[in-house]
CSV table of C-alpha atoms in Angstrom, one decimal:
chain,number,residue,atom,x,y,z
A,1,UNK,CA,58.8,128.2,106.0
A,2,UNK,CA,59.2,129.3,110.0
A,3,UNK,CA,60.7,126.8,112.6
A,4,UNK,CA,57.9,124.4,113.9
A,5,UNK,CA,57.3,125.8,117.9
A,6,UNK,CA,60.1,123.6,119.8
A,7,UNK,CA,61.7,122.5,116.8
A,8,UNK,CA,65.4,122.1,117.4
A,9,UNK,CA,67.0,125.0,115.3
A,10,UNK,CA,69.5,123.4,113.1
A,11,UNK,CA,72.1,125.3,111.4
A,12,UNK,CA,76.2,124.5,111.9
A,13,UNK,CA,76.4,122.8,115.0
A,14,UNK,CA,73.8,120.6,114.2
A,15,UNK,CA,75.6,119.9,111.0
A,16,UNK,CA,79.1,119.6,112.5
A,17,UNK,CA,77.7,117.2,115.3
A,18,UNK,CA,75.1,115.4,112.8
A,19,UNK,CA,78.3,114.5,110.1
A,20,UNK,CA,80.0,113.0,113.2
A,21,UNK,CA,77.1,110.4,113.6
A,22,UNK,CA,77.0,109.9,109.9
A,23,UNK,CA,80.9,109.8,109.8
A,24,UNK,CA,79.5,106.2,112.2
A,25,UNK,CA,77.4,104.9,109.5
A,26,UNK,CA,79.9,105.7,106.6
A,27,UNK,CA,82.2,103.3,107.9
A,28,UNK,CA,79.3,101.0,108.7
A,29,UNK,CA,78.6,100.2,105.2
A,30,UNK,CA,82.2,100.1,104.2
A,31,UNK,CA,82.1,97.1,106.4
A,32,UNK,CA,78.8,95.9,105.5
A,33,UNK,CA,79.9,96.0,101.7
A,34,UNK,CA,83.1,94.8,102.1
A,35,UNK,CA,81.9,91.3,101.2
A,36,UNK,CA,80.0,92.2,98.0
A,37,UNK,CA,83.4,93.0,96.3
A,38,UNK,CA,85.6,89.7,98.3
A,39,UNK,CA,82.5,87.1,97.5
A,40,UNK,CA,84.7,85.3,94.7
A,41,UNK,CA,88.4,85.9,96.9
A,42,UNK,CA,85.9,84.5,99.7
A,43,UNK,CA,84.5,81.4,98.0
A,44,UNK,CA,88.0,80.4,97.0
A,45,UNK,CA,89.5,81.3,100.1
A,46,UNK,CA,87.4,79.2,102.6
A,47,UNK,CA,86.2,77.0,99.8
A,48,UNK,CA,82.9,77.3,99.8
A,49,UNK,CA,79.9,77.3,96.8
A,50,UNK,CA,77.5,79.5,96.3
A,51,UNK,CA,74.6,78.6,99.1
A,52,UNK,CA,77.9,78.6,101.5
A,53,UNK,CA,78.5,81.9,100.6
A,54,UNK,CA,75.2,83.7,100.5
A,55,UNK,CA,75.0,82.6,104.1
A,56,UNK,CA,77.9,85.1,104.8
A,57,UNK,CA,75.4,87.9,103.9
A,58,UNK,CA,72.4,86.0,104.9
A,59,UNK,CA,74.0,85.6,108.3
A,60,UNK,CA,74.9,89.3,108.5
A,61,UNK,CA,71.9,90.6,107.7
A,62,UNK,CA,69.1,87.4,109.8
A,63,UNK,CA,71.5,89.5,112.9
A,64,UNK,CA,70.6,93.2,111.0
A,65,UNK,CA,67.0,92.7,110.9
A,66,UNK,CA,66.7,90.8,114.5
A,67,UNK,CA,68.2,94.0,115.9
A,68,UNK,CA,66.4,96.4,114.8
A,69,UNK,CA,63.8,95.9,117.2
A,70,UNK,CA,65.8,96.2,120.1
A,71,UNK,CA,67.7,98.9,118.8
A,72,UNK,CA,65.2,101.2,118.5
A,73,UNK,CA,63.9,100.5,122.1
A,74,UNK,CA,67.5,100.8,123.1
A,75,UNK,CA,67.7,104.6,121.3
A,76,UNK,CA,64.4,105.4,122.7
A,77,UNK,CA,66.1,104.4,126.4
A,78,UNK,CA,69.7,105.5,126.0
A,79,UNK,CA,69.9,107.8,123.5
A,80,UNK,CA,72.4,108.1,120.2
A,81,UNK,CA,76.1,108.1,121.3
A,82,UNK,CA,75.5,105.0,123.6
A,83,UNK,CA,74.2,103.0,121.0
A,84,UNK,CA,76.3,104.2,118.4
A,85,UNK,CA,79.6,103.7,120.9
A,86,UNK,CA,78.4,99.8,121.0
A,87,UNK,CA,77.9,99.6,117.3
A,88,UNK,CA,81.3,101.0,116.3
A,89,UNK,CA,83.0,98.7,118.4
A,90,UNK,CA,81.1,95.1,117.5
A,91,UNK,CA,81.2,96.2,113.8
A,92,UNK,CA,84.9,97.2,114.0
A,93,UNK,CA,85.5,93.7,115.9
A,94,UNK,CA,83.9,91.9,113.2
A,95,UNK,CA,85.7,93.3,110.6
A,96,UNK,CA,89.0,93.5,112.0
A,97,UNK,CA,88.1,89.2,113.3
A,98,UNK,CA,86.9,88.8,109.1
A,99,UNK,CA,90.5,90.0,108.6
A,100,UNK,CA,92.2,87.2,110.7
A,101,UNK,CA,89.7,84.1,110.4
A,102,UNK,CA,91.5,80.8,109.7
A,103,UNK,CA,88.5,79.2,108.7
A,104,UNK,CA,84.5,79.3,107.2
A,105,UNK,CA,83.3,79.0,110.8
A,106,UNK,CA,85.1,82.2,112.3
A,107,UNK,CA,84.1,84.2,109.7
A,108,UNK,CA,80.9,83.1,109.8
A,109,UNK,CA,80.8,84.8,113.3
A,110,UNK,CA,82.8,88.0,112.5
A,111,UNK,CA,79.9,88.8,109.8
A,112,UNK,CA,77.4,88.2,112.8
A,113,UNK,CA,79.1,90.4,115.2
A,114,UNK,CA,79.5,93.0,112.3
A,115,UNK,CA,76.0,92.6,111.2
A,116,UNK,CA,75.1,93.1,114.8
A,117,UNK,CA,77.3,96.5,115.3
A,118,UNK,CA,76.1,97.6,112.1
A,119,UNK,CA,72.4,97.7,112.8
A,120,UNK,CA,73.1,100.4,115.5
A,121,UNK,CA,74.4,102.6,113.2
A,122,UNK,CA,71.1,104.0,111.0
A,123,UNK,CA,68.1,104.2,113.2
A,124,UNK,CA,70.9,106.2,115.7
A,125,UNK,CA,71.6,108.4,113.1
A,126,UNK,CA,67.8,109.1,112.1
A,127,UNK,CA,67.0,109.8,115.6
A,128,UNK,CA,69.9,112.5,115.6
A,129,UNK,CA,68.9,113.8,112.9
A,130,UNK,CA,65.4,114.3,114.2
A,131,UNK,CA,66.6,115.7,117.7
A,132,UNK,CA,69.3,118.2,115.8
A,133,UNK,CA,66.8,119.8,112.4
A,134,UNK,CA,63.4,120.9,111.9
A,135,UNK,CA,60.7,118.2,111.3
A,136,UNK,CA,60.1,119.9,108.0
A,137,UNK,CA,63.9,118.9,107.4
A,138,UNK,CA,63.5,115.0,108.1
A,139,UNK,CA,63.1,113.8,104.6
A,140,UNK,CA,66.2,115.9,103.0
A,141,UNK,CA,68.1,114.4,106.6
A,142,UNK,CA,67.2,110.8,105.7
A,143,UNK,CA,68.2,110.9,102.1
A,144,UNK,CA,71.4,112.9,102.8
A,145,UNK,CA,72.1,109.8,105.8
A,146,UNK,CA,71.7,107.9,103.0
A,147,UNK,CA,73.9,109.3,100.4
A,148,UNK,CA,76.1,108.9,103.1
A,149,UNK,CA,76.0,105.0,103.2
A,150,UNK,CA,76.2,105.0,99.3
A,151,UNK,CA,79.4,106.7,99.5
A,152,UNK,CA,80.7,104.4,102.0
A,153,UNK,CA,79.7,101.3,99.5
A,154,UNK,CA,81.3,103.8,97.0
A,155,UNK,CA,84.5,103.3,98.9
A,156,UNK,CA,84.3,99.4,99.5
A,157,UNK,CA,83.6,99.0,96.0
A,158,UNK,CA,86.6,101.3,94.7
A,159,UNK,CA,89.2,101.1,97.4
A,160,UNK,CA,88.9,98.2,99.0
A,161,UNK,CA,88.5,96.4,96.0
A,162,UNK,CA,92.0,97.5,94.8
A,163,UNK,CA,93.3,96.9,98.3
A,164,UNK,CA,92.2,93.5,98.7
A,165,UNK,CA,94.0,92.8,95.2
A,166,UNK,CA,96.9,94.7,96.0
A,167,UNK,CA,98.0,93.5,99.6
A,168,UNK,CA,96.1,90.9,100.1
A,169,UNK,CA,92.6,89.5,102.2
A,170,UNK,CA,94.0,90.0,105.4
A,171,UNK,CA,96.0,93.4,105.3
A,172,UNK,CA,93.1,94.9,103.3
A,173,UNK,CA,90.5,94.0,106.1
A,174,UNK,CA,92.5,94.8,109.1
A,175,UNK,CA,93.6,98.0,107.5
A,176,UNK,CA,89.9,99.1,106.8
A,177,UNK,CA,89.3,98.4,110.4
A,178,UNK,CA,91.3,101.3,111.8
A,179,UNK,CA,88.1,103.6,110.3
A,180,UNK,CA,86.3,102.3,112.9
A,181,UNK,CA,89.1,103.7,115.4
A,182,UNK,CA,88.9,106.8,114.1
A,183,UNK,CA,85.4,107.5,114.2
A,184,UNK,CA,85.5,105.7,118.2
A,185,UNK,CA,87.4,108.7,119.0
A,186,UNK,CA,85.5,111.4,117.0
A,187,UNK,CA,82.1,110.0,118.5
A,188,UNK,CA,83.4,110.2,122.3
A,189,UNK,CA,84.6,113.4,122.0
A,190,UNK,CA,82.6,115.6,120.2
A,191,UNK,CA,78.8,113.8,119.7
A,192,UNK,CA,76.0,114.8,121.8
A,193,UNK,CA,71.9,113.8,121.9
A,194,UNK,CA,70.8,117.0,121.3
A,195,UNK,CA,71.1,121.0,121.7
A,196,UNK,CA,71.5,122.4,124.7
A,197,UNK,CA,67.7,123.5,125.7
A,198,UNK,CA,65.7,120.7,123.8
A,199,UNK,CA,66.3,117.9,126.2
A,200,UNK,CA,63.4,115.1,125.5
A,201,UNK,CA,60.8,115.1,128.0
A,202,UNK,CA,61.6,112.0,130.3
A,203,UNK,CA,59.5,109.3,130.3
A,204,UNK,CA,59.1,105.7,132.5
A,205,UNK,CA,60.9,102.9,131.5
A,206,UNK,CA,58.8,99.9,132.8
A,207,UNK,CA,60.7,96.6,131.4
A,208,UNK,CA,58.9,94.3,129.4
A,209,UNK,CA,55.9,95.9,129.8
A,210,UNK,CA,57.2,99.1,128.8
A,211,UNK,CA,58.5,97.1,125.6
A,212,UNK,CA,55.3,95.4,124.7
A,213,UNK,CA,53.8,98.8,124.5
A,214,UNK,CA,56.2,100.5,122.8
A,215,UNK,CA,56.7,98.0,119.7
A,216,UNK,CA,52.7,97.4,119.8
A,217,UNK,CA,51.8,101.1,119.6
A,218,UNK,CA,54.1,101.7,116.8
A,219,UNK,CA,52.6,98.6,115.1
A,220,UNK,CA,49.2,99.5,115.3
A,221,UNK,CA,50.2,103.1,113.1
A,222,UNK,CA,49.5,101.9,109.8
A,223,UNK,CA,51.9,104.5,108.7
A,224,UNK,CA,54.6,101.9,110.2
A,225,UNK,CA,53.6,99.1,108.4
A,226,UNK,CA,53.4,101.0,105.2
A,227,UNK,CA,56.8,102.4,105.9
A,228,UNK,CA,58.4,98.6,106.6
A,229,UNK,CA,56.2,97.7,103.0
A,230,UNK,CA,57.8,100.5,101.6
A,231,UNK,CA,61.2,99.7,102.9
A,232,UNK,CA,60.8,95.7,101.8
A,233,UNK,CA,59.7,96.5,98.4
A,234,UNK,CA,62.1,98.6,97.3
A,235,UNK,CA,65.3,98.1,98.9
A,236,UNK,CA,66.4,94.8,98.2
A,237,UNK,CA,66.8,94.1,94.2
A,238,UNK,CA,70.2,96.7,95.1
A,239,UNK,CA,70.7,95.8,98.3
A,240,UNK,CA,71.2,92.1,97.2
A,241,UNK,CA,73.0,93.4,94.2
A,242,UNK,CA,75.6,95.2,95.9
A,243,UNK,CA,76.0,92.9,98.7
A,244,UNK,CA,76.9,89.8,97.2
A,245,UNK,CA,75.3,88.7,93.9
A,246,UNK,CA,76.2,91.7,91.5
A,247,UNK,CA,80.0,90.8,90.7
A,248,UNK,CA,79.4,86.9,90.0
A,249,UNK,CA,76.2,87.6,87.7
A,250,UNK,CA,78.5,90.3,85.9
A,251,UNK,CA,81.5,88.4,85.5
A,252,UNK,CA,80.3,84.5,85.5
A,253,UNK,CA,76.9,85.1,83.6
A,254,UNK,CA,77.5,88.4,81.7
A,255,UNK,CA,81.4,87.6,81.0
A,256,UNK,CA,82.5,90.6,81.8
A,257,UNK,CA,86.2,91.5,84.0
A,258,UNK,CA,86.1,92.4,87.5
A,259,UNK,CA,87.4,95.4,86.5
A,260,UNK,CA,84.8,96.5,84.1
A,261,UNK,CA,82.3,94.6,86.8
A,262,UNK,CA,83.3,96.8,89.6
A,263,UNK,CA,82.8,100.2,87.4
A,264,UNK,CA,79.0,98.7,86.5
A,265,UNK,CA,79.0,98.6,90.6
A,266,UNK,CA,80.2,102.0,91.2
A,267,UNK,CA,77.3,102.8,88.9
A,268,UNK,CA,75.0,102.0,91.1
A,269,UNK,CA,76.4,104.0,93.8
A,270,UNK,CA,76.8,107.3,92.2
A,271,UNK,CA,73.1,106.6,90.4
A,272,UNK,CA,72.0,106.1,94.1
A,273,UNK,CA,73.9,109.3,94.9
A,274,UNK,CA,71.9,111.7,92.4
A,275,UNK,CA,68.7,110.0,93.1
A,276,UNK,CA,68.5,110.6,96.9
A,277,UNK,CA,69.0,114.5,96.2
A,278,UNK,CA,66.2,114.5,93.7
A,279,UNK,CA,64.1,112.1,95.7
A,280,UNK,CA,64.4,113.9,99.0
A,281,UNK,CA,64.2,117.6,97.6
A,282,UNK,CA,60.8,116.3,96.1
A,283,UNK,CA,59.3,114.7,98.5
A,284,UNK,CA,60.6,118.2,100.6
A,285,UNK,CA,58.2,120.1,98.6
A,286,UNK,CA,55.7,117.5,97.6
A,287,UNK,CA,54.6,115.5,100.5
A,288,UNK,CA,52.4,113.8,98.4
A,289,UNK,CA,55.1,112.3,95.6
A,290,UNK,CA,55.7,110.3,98.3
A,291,UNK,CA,53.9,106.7,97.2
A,292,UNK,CA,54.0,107.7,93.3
A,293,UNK,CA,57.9,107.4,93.8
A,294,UNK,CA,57.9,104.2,95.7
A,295,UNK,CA,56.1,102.6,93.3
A,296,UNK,CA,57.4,103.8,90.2
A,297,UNK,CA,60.8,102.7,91.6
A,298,UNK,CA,59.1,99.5,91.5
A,299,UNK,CA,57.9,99.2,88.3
A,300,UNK,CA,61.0,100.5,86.5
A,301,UNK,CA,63.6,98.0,88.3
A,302,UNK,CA,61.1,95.1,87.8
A,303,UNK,CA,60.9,96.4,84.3
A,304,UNK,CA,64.7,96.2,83.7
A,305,UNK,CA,65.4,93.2,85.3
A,306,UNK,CA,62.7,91.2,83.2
A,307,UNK,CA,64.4,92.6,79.9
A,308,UNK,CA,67.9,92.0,80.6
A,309,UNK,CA,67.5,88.1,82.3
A,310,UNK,CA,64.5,87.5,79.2
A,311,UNK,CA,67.4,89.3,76.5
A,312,UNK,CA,67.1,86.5,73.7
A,313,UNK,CA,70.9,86.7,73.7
A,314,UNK,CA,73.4,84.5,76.1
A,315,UNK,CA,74.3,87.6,77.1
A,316,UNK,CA,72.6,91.0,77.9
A,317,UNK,CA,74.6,94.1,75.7
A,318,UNK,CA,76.4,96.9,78.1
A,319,UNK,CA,73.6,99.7,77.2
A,320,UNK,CA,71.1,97.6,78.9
A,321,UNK,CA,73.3,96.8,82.1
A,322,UNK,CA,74.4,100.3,82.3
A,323,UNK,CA,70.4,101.0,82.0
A,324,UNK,CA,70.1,97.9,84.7
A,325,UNK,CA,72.3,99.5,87.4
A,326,UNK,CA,71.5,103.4,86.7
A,327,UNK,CA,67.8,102.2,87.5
A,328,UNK,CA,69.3,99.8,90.5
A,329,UNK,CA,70.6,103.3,91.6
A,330,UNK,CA,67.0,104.7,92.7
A,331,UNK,CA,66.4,101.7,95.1
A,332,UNK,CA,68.1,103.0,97.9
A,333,UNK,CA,66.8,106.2,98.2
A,334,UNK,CA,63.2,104.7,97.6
A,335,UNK,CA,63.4,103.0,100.4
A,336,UNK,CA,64.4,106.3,102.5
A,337,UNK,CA,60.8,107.2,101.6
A,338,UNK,CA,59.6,104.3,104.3
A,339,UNK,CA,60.6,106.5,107.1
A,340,UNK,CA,58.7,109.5,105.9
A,341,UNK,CA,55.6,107.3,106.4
A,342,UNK,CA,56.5,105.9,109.5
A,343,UNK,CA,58.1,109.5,111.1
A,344,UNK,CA,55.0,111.6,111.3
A,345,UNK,CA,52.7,108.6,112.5
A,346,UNK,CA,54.7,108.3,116.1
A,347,UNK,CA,55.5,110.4,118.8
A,348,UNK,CA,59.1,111.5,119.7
A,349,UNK,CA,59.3,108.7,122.5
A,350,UNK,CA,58.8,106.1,119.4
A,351,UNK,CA,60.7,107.0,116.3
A,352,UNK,CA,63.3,104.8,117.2
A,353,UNK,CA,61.1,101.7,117.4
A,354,UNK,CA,59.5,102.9,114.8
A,355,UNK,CA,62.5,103.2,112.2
A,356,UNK,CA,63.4,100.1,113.7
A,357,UNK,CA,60.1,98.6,112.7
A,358,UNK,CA,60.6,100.3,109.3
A,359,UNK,CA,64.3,99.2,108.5
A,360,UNK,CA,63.5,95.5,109.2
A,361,UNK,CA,61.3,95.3,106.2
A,362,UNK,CA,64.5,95.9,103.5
A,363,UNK,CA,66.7,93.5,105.2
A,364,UNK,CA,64.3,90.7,105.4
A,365,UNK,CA,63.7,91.2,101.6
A,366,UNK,CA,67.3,91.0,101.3
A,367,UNK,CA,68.3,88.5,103.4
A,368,UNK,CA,65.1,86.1,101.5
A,369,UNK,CA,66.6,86.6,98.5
A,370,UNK,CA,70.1,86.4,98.7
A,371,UNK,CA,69.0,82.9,100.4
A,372,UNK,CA,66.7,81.8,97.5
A,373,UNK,CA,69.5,83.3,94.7
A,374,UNK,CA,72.4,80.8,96.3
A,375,UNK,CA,70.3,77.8,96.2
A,376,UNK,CA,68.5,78.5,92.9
A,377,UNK,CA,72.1,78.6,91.8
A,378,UNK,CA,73.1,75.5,93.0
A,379,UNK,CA,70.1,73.9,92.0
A,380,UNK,CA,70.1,74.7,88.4
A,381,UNK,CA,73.7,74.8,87.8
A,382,UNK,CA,74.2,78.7,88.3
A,383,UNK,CA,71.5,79.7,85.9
A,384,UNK,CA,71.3,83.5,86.7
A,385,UNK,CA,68.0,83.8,84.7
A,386,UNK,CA,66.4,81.7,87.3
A,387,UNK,CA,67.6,82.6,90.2
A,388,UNK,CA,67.4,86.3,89.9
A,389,UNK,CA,63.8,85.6,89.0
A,390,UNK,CA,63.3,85.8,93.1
A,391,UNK,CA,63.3,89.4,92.9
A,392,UNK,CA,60.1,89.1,91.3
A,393,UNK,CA,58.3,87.9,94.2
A,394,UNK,CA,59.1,89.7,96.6
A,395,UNK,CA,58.4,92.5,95.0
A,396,UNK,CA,55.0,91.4,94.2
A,397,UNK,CA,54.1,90.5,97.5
A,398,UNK,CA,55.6,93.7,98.8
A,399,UNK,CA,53.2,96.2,96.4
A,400,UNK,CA,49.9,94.1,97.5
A,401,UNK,CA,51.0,95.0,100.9
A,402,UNK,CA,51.4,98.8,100.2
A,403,UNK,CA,48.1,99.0,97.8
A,404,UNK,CA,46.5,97.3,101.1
A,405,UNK,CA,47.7,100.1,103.1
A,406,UNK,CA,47.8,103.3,101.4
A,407,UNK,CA,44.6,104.6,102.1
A,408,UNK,CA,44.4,104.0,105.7
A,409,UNK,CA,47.7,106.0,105.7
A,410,UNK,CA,46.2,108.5,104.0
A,411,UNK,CA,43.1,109.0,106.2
A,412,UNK,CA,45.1,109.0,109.5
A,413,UNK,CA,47.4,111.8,108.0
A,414,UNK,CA,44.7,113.8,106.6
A,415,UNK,CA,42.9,113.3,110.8
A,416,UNK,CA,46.2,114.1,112.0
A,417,UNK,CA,46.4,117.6,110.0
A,418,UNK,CA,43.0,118.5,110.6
A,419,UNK,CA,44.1,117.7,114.6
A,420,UNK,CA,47.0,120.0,114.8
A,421,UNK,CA,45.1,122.8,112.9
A,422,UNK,CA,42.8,122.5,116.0
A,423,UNK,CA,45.2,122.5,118.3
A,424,UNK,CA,47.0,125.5,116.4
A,425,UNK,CA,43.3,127.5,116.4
A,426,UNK,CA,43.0,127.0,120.3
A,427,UNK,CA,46.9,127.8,121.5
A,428,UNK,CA,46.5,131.2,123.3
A,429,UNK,CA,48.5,133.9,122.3
């Protein structure tokens, strides 16, 4: 397949400057993750229970979702290595604060003002990736962005782990925060926008007004909404996994030892890992495998949930939670497939807002039911059958949203090809 006419061309410096801005979102969700494999240390270390420390990741991720908005505006404005300078030094803040806090209430705001750096890492990175590769590259760049973030909570889940057990919660933190120095420097000194020759074209800035419009046209794509459906629906059963909830269901309501826990968790990762390759060459090739994939993500982690929380035993066997977290695996780069729904519905001035829009919908699922997991906890006297039952709704209420939507996606796409086929017919030589 030929470059699209102004296309950016790709090829090694895109690749070398590209891996600088993923380098940023790497360390992002090192940070980010951090907490899912410290929830127990963290409970017994500001002595908390189990509604007092979902709000650590509920916190993190209400501050996530309320920026994404903004973000997007803000990439649209000031372009990538702006942004991206300001994320790496709240989220490096945050951690390096998380490190140091005395108390529930400090830490409390270091998660905040990492949540906060950390949502200007990925919709920065998208938007390089679209100003650096071809269009017909965008859904192999937003899988491979995030494979990226995977490793990262490959990382947190391996080394961190064994550093915050080997010297201790506040040498482990601080030490992880010197990443975020590192890729300071490498973004300063070597990222840039975009190729020399493919400037965007400029365009007014008009303050609120200029906002209003921006976020509303973007809305009114149902190609948006669809991809923020997307992006809820499949997302969050890992996301919430990951984050917080995974190592206490494993060890307190499986019985298993961190240890064997935290290999179960870097299952997830490395099935995430595979499945974004597959996912993204496919939908690379088959534009149309797009939904069928969303959806059968869907099924199959609703599928394994029910059966290991309805197992008749007390506890499920290993088989079905290695099953449980290979399938957890494909949730991730399911919800990748949101932005190839909500990428081709906007124009260059709005992919930011756009992805914005998009990334919101995962992090709301997540942050809801992280929320309703620590209080059904509490409430029933940490019965994990119950509270994990939340996934269910969501997830419910999520596909009725995308079976809503498909088909006005479908007919807008299908008016958008026939357009540019037009516009294609009349270009003079």
């Amino acid at each position: 397949m030929t470059t699209l006419p102004g296309d950016p061309p790709g090829g090694r410096r895109a690749m070398a400057v590209w891996g600088i801005g993923v380098s940023v979102y790497f360390v992002a969700v090192i940070f980010r993750t951090s907490l899912g494999v410290a929830g127990l240390d963290a409970a017994d270390r500001f002595h908390v229970n189990a509604s007092a420390l979902s709000t650590f990741s509920i916190l993190q991720l209400l501050v996530y979702a309320g920026m994404q908005i903004p973000v997007g505006l803000l990439v649209d404005r000031l372009g990538t290595r702006k942004v991206l300078t300001i994320g790496v030094v709240l989220f490096t803040a945050g951690q390096l604060g998380f490190a140091f806090s005395p108390s529930y209430g400090m830490a409390l705001a270091s998660r905040a003002l990492l949540g906060c750096g950390d949502a200007m890492t990925f919709i920065s990175v998208l938007r390089l990736g679209t100003r650096w590769f071809p269009a017909r590259r965008g859904p192999l760049v937003a899988q491979f962005a995030g494979l990226a973030g995977m490793a990262g909570n490959l990382v947190s889940t391996l080394v961190l782990a064994r550093l915050l057990h080997g010297v201790g919660w506040t040498a482990a933190f601080a030490g992880s925060a010197l990443a975020g120095v590192v890729v300071l420097v490498l973004l300063l000194l070597f990222l840039k926008d975009h190729p020399e020759g493919y400037e965007p074209e400029p365009f007014p800035h008009q303050g609120a007004a200029y906002v209003r419009r921006q976020i509303a046209a973007s809305w009114r794509e149902p190609g948006t909404r669809l991809g923020l459906w997307v992006h809820f629906t499949t997302q969050f059963p890992a996301m919430v996994f990951l984050l917080l909830w995974g190592l206490p269901f494993l060890v307190q309501a499986q019985g298993l030892s961190r240890a064997t826990a935290g290999e179960l968790l870097t299952l997830v990762v490395l099935s995430n890992m595979v499945v974004g390759l597959v996912y993204g060459q496919i939908i690379a090739r088959h534009h149309a495998a797009r939904l069928p994939l969303a959806l059968g993500t869907v099924a199959a982690t609703a599928v394994v949930w029910a059966a290991t929380l309805a197992y008749p035993a007390d506890r499920a066997p290993m088989w079905m939670l290695i099953v449980l977290c290979t399938v957890l695996g494909s949730c991730g780069p399911a919800s990748m497939i949101g932005f190839d729904f909500a990428r081709p519905a906007n124009p260059a001035e709005r992919q930011g807002t756009a992805s914005g829009i998009t990334n919101m919908g995962g992090f709301v699922a997540s942050m809801t039911t992280l929320f309703a997991i620590g209080v059904l906890l509490d409430a029933t006297g940490d019965n994990y059958t119950v509270a994990f039952s939340a996934v269910f709704v969501l997830q419910a209420v999520g596909v009725g949203q995308i079976l809503r939507l498909r088909k006005r996606v479908a007919r807008r796409e299908r008016e958008r090809l026939v357009a540019s086929r037009v516009e294609t017919v009349h270009v003079p030589a």
